[in-house]
mmCIF file of C-alpha atoms and ligand atoms in Angstrom:
data_model
loop_
_atom_site.group_PDB
_atom_site.id
_atom_site.type_symbol
_atom_site.label_atom_id
_atom_site.label_comp_id
_atom_site.label_asym_id
_atom_site.label_seq_id
_atom_site.Cartn_x
_atom_site.Cartn_y
_atom_site.Cartn_z
ATOM 1 C CA MET A 30 87.967 88.475 104.288
ATOM 2 C CA ARG A 31 89.749 90.859 101.958
ATOM 3 C CA ARG A 32 88.494 94.365 101.876
ATOM 4 C CA ILE A 33 87.890 95.792 98.429
ATOM 5 C CA MET A 34 90.336 98.660 97.567
ATOM 6 C CA VAL A 35 89.869 101.244 94.854
ATOM 7 C CA ALA A 36 92.969 103.345 93.992
ATOM 8 C CA GLY A 37 93.112 106.360 91.720
ATOM 9 C CA ASN A 38 96.349 106.772 89.748
ATOM 10 C CA TRP A 39 96.058 110.428 88.577
ATOM 11 C CA LYS A 40 99.457 110.059 86.699
ATOM 12 C CA MET A 41 100.838 113.398 85.558
ATOM 13 C CA HIS A 42 97.482 115.178 85.441
ATOM 14 C CA GLY A 43 95.863 118.140 87.044
ATOM 15 C CA THR A 44 96.546 121.162 89.155
ATOM 16 C CA ALA A 45 96.489 121.954 92.798
ATOM 17 C CA GLU A 46 92.933 123.282 92.266
ATOM 18 C CA MET A 47 91.920 119.955 90.634
ATOM 19 C CA ALA A 48 93.557 117.908 93.239
ATOM 20 C CA ARG A 49 91.724 119.899 95.849
ATOM 21 C CA SER A 50 88.265 119.641 94.238
ATOM 22 C CA LEU A 51 88.685 115.887 93.438
ATOM 23 C CA ALA A 52 89.966 114.916 96.830
ATOM 24 C CA GLY A 53 87.070 117.158 98.405
ATOM 25 C CA ASP A 54 84.455 115.432 96.271
ATOM 26 C CA VAL A 55 85.862 111.802 97.232
ATOM 27 C CA LEU A 56 86.160 112.819 100.869
ATOM 28 C CA ALA A 57 82.517 113.826 100.844
ATOM 29 C CA ALA A 58 81.294 110.618 99.226
ATOM 30 C CA LEU A 59 83.245 108.065 101.462
ATOM 31 C CA PRO A 60 80.142 107.478 103.809
ATOM 32 C CA GLU A 61 78.474 105.946 100.779
ATOM 33 C CA PHE A 62 80.951 103.050 100.391
ATOM 34 C CA PRO A 63 82.078 102.236 104.069
ATOM 35 C CA ASP A 64 83.251 98.870 103.024
ATOM 36 C CA VAL A 65 85.541 100.091 100.341
ATOM 37 C CA ASP A 66 89.125 101.247 101.043
ATOM 38 C CA VAL A 67 89.890 104.339 98.788
ATOM 39 C CA ALA A 68 93.385 105.664 97.877
ATOM 40 C CA VAL A 69 94.534 108.211 95.630
ATOM 41 C CA PHE A 70 97.957 108.570 93.923
ATOM 42 C CA PRO A 71 98.400 112.197 92.982
ATOM 43 C CA PRO A 72 101.436 113.709 91.310
ATOM 44 C CA ALA A 73 104.260 114.164 93.885
ATOM 45 C CA PRO A 74 103.866 118.006 94.255
ATOM 46 C CA TYR A 75 100.252 117.490 95.564
ATOM 47 C CA LEU A 76 101.077 114.924 98.105
ATOM 48 C CA ALA A 77 101.485 117.575 100.857
ATOM 49 C CA LEU A 78 97.956 119.061 99.704
ATOM 50 C CA LEU A 79 96.429 115.440 100.007
ATOM 51 C CA GLN A 80 98.047 115.064 103.502
ATOM 52 C CA SER A 81 96.415 118.386 104.673
ATOM 53 C CA LEU A 82 93.039 117.538 103.184
ATOM 54 C CA ALA A 83 92.798 113.870 104.074
ATOM 55 C CA GLU A 84 94.695 113.390 107.326
ATOM 56 C CA GLY A 85 92.374 112.062 109.927
ATOM 57 C CA SER A 86 89.811 110.775 107.429
ATOM 58 C CA ARG A 87 89.825 107.319 105.955
ATOM 59 C CA LEU A 88 91.008 108.352 102.529
ATOM 60 C CA GLU A 89 94.476 107.115 101.925
ATOM 61 C CA TRP A 90 97.126 108.365 99.554
ATOM 62 C CA GLY A 91 100.348 107.254 97.953
ATOM 63 C CA ALA A 92 102.898 108.155 95.480
ATOM 64 C CA GLN A 93 103.399 107.012 91.945
ATOM 65 C CA THR A 94 107.073 106.082 92.166
ATOM 66 C CA LEU A 95 110.140 106.498 94.419
ATOM 67 C CA ASN A 96 113.961 106.453 94.136
ATOM 68 C CA PRO A 97 115.412 103.303 95.664
ATOM 69 C CA ASN A 98 117.903 105.277 97.817
ATOM 70 C CA ALA A 99 116.994 106.581 101.241
ATOM 71 C CA GLU A 100 118.910 109.859 100.554
ATOM 72 C CA GLY A 101 121.757 111.255 98.716
ATOM 73 C CA ALA A 102 123.005 113.210 95.646
ATOM 74 C CA TYR A 103 120.100 112.178 93.342
ATOM 75 C CA THR A 104 118.858 115.448 91.883
ATOM 76 C CA GLY A 105 115.174 115.434 91.271
ATOM 77 C CA GLU A 106 114.380 112.266 92.990
ATOM 78 C CA VAL A 107 112.137 111.406 95.984
ATOM 79 C CA SER A 108 112.843 108.911 98.635
ATOM 80 C CA GLY A 109 110.412 106.455 100.462
ATOM 81 C CA VAL A 110 111.405 108.128 103.733
ATOM 82 C CA MET A 111 110.174 111.496 102.258
ATOM 83 C CA LEU A 112 107.022 109.906 101.282
ATOM 84 C CA ARG A 113 106.408 108.536 104.663
ATOM 85 C CA ASP A 114 106.948 112.122 105.887
ATOM 86 C CA LEU A 115 104.082 113.246 103.526
ATOM 87 C CA GLY A 116 101.710 110.653 105.187
ATOM 88 C CA CYS A 117 101.904 108.259 102.147
ATOM 89 C CA ARG A 118 100.672 104.808 102.951
ATOM 90 C CA TYR A 119 101.347 103.375 99.509
ATOM 91 C CA VAL A 120 103.677 103.790 96.567
ATOM 92 C CA LEU A 121 103.363 102.220 93.092
ATOM 93 C CA VAL A 122 106.222 100.145 91.791
ATOM 94 C CA GLY A 123 106.669 98.700 88.323
ATOM 95 C CA HIS A 124 103.731 100.604 86.713
ATOM 96 C CA SER A 125 103.988 99.799 83.083
ATOM 97 C CA GLU A 126 104.633 103.310 82.157
ATOM 98 C CA ARG A 127 107.711 103.235 84.537
ATOM 99 C CA ARG A 128 108.857 100.108 82.891
ATOM 100 C CA SER A 129 108.330 101.137 79.370
ATOM 101 C CA LEU A 130 108.986 104.910 79.350
ATOM 102 C CA PHE A 131 111.593 105.065 81.960
ATOM 103 C CA GLY A 132 113.469 101.842 81.436
ATOM 104 C CA GLU A 133 112.816 100.437 84.886
ATOM 105 C CA SER A 134 113.841 96.660 84.699
ATOM 106 C CA ASP A 135 112.541 93.833 86.976
ATOM 107 C CA THR A 136 115.652 94.421 88.996
ATOM 108 C CA ASP A 137 114.936 98.136 89.335
ATOM 109 C CA VAL A 138 111.231 97.385 90.243
ATOM 110 C CA ALA A 139 112.632 94.973 92.979
ATOM 111 C CA GLU A 140 114.914 97.579 94.377
ATOM 112 C CA ARG A 141 112.068 100.102 94.646
ATOM 113 C CA PHE A 142 109.858 97.596 96.257
ATOM 114 C CA ASP A 143 112.596 96.906 98.798
ATOM 115 C CA ALA A 144 113.109 100.575 99.442
ATOM 116 C CA ALA A 145 109.480 101.209 99.802
ATOM 117 C CA SER A 146 108.847 98.487 102.334
ATOM 118 C CA THR A 147 112.058 99.350 104.225
ATOM 119 C CA ALA A 148 110.750 102.813 104.585
ATOM 120 C CA GLY A 149 107.401 101.589 105.978
ATOM 121 C CA LEU A 150 105.407 102.111 102.870
ATOM 122 C CA GLU A 151 103.161 99.506 101.315
ATOM 123 C CA PRO A 152 104.294 98.970 97.735
ATOM 124 C CA VAL A 153 101.633 98.371 95.217
ATOM 125 C CA LEU A 154 103.505 95.984 92.759
ATOM 126 C CA CYS A 155 102.170 96.350 89.129
ATOM 127 C CA VAL A 156 102.645 93.655 86.748
ATOM 128 C CA GLY A 157 101.136 92.779 83.306
ATOM 129 C CA GLU A 158 101.775 91.517 79.877
ATOM 130 C CA THR A 159 101.845 93.354 76.538
ATOM 131 C CA ARG A 160 99.349 92.330 73.736
ATOM 132 C CA GLU A 161 102.049 90.479 71.998
ATOM 133 C CA GLU A 162 102.858 88.430 75.089
ATOM 134 C CA ARG A 163 99.354 87.616 75.500
ATOM 135 C CA GLU A 164 98.745 86.582 71.968
ATOM 136 C CA ALA A 165 101.886 84.426 72.362
ATOM 137 C CA GLY A 166 100.364 82.602 75.334
ATOM 138 C CA ARG A 167 103.070 84.020 77.620
ATOM 139 C CA THR A 168 100.812 86.038 80.176
ATOM 140 C CA GLU A 169 101.499 83.732 83.060
ATOM 141 C CA GLU A 170 105.213 83.448 82.322
ATOM 142 C CA VAL A 171 105.583 87.368 82.147
ATOM 143 C CA VAL A 172 103.614 88.194 85.374
ATOM 144 C CA GLU A 173 105.572 85.381 87.198
ATOM 145 C CA ARG A 174 108.800 86.674 86.061
ATOM 146 C CA GLN A 175 107.931 90.242 87.240
ATOM 147 C CA VAL A 176 106.810 88.976 90.708
ATOM 148 C CA ASP A 177 109.711 86.591 91.059
ATOM 149 C CA ALA A 178 112.337 89.385 90.715
ATOM 150 C CA VAL A 179 110.789 90.964 93.857
ATOM 151 C CA LEU A 180 110.431 87.693 95.689
ATOM 152 C CA GLU A 181 114.095 86.886 95.015
ATOM 153 C CA ARG A 182 115.236 90.061 96.523
ATOM 154 C CA CYS A 183 112.704 90.626 99.326
ATOM 155 C CA GLY A 184 111.039 87.224 100.218
ATOM 156 C CA ILE A 185 107.577 86.423 100.474
ATOM 157 C CA GLY A 186 107.317 87.864 104.110
ATOM 158 C CA ARG A 187 107.484 91.445 102.704
ATOM 159 C CA PHE A 188 104.225 90.817 100.818
ATOM 160 C CA GLU A 189 102.319 90.825 104.091
ATOM 161 C CA GLN A 190 102.372 94.609 103.806
ATOM 162 C CA ALA A 191 101.934 95.032 100.030
ATOM 163 C CA VAL A 192 99.334 94.989 97.268
ATOM 164 C CA LEU A 193 99.561 93.306 93.818
ATOM 165 C CA ALA A 194 98.118 94.956 90.784
ATOM 166 C CA TYR A 195 97.433 93.009 87.514
ATOM 167 C CA GLU A 196 97.473 95.707 84.669
ATOM 168 C CA PRO A 197 97.505 94.094 81.330
ATOM 169 C CA VAL A 198 99.572 96.675 79.246
ATOM 170 C CA TRP A 199 97.239 96.387 76.280
ATOM 171 C CA ALA A 200 94.272 97.549 78.576
ATOM 172 C CA ILE A 201 95.868 100.626 80.132
ATOM 173 C CA GLY A 202 94.453 103.807 78.802
ATOM 174 C CA THR A 203 93.130 102.060 75.610
ATOM 175 C CA GLY A 204 89.341 101.594 76.559
ATOM 176 C CA LEU A 205 89.988 97.822 76.144
ATOM 177 C CA THR A 206 89.293 95.871 79.453
ATOM 178 C CA ALA A 207 90.203 92.410 80.208
ATOM 179 C CA THR A 208 86.938 90.475 80.641
ATOM 180 C CA PRO A 209 86.268 89.428 84.219
ATOM 181 C CA GLU A 210 87.028 85.807 83.471
ATOM 182 C CA GLU A 211 90.544 86.900 81.719
ATOM 183 C CA ALA A 212 91.361 88.977 84.667
ATOM 184 C CA GLN A 213 90.118 86.453 87.203
ATOM 185 C CA ALA A 214 92.341 83.630 85.631
ATOM 186 C CA VAL A 215 95.509 85.872 86.069
ATOM 187 C CA HIS A 216 94.609 86.810 89.587
ATOM 188 C CA ALA A 217 93.954 83.236 90.613
ATOM 189 C CA PHE A 218 97.331 82.335 89.127
ATOM 190 C CA LEU A 219 98.965 85.091 91.040
ATOM 191 C CA ARG A 220 97.197 84.189 94.174
ATOM 192 C CA SER A 221 98.022 80.485 94.083
ATOM 193 C CA LYS A 222 101.642 81.322 93.417
ATOM 194 C CA MET A 223 101.894 83.443 96.553
ATOM 195 C CA ALA A 224 99.849 80.805 98.579
ATOM 196 C CA ARG A 225 102.351 78.065 97.641
ATOM 197 C CA LEU A 226 104.992 80.136 99.391
ATOM 198 C CA ASP A 227 102.923 81.399 102.279
ATOM 199 C CA GLY A 228 99.345 80.244 102.642
ATOM 200 C CA THR A 229 98.418 83.069 105.002
ATOM 201 C CA ILE A 230 99.870 85.864 102.664
ATOM 202 C CA GLY A 231 98.324 84.190 99.650
ATOM 203 C CA GLY A 232 94.790 84.374 101.177
ATOM 204 C CA GLN A 233 95.073 87.748 102.510
ATOM 205 C CA ILE A 234 97.076 89.765 99.816
ATOM 206 C CA ARG A 235 94.908 92.085 97.811
ATOM 207 C CA ILE A 236 95.138 91.819 93.979
ATOM 208 C CA LEU A 237 93.785 94.730 92.182
ATOM 209 C CA TYR A 238 92.933 94.814 88.431
ATOM 210 C CA GLY A 239 93.939 97.787 86.310
ATOM 211 C CA GLY A 240 93.315 98.706 82.766
ATOM 212 C CA SER A 241 90.283 100.811 81.646
ATOM 213 C CA VAL A 242 88.163 100.246 84.796
ATOM 214 C CA LYS A 243 85.012 102.394 84.463
ATOM 215 C CA ALA A 244 82.015 102.727 86.572
ATOM 216 C CA SER A 245 80.147 100.324 83.873
ATOM 217 C CA ASN A 246 82.589 97.447 84.298
ATOM 218 C CA ALA A 247 83.773 97.757 87.939
ATOM 219 C CA ALA A 248 81.174 95.694 89.672
ATOM 220 C CA ASP A 249 81.608 92.728 87.336
ATOM 221 C CA LEU A 250 85.355 92.771 87.730
ATOM 222 C CA PHE A 251 85.279 93.082 91.475
ATOM 223 C CA ALA A 252 82.651 90.262 91.717
ATOM 224 C CA GLN A 253 85.372 87.930 90.717
ATOM 225 C CA GLU A 254 86.714 85.879 93.623
ATOM 226 C CA ASP A 255 90.406 86.911 93.325
ATOM 227 C CA ILE A 256 89.801 90.531 92.135
ATOM 228 C CA ASP A 257 90.116 92.646 95.226
ATOM 229 C CA GLY A 258 89.412 96.113 93.677
ATOM 230 C CA GLY A 259 90.905 98.348 90.953
ATOM 231 C CA LEU A 260 93.899 100.506 90.162
ATOM 232 C CA VAL A 261 92.043 103.247 88.017
ATOM 233 C CA GLY A 262 93.734 105.622 85.819
ATOM 234 C CA GLY A 263 91.749 107.791 83.467
ATOM 235 C CA ALA A 264 88.371 107.338 85.168
ATOM 236 C CA SER A 265 90.027 108.508 88.578
ATOM 237 C CA LEU A 266 90.415 112.040 87.194
ATOM 238 C CA LYS A 267 86.616 112.799 87.269
ATOM 239 C CA ALA A 268 84.932 112.766 90.704
ATOM 240 C CA HIS A 269 81.709 111.471 89.233
ATOM 241 C CA ASP A 270 83.315 108.591 87.631
ATOM 242 C CA PHE A 271 85.755 107.578 90.256
ATOM 243 C CA ILE A 272 82.900 107.725 92.917
ATOM 244 C CA GLY A 273 80.748 105.580 90.598
ATOM 245 C CA ILE A 274 83.661 102.958 90.577
ATOM 246 C CA CYS A 275 83.653 103.022 94.488
ATOM 247 C CA ARG A 276 79.956 102.636 94.589
ATOM 248 C CA GLY A 277 80.212 99.669 92.059
ATOM 249 C CA ALA A 278 82.861 98.208 94.473
ATOM 250 C CA SER A 279 80.675 98.325 97.507
ATOM 251 C CA ARG A 280 79.013 95.153 98.629
ATOM 252 C CA ASP A 281 76.666 97.117 100.957
ATOM 253 C CA GLY A 282 75.485 99.430 98.124
HETATM 254 P P1 PGA B 24 93.406 103.364 82.995
HETATM 255 O O1 PGA B 24 94.995 103.375 83.699
HETATM 256 O O2 PGA B 24 92.642 103.054 84.050
HETATM 257 O O3 PGA B 24 93.469 104.800 82.408
HETATM 258 O O4 PGA B 24 93.535 102.256 81.889
HETATM 259 C C1 PGA B 24 95.238 102.390 84.762
HETATM 260 C C2 PGA B 24 96.621 102.639 85.229
HETATM 261 O O5 PGA B 24 97.495 102.927 84.451
HETATM 262 O O6 PGA B 24 96.996 102.241 86.375
#
């Protein structure tokens, strides 16, 4: 049985004070949804703060990106090894903003996935199509290409300790959400692709949905067979909204 996961991607928002208060509110609410795994992805400067606040609790944290190299003369960059030092369990790779704003190609994403898992982190591999690609009927082809780049470099075995996130680009930060049925169809496609390569990994890998997840739509999305939780952007910045999504994810609640 896959546990539901709710992950908050804070992107480049907030201050140390906000990080402290948001993490504090989420920590206090955790007993309300014992069956939900909760993780937050603060901006890199606040990872150490998360570590000091959340270490020893069941709140987990991760980074939003990493450099593919373990160390070296890469001014401004942060490696997976350093993220492990900060207690990160996860790191996002291939988020659509990294792909579109920072020019990360499928190959770059595969390198980062490789570096993350080599460093002992669990990569959260984000894939998703643009509106034009969806309208052209190319959704499956696009997400398959994005996953294949990682499979070719790393192999299916590395997905034993990884998470997939389906985030249609047209739904990110737009208020438009894929319907539960639209999202489920892509999740099922991704799961069957993984299962063809390794039945165990296909059955156990968590596939999160991202793109305008809110407290009002979370329960319907997460009720779908192959949707194992959410990667939440905007709504993760307000404790009330994020905690509402975690409650919606709970099958005990
Ligand atoms: P959103 O962002 O929830 O604001 O649409 C999701 C994401 O980018 O991960």
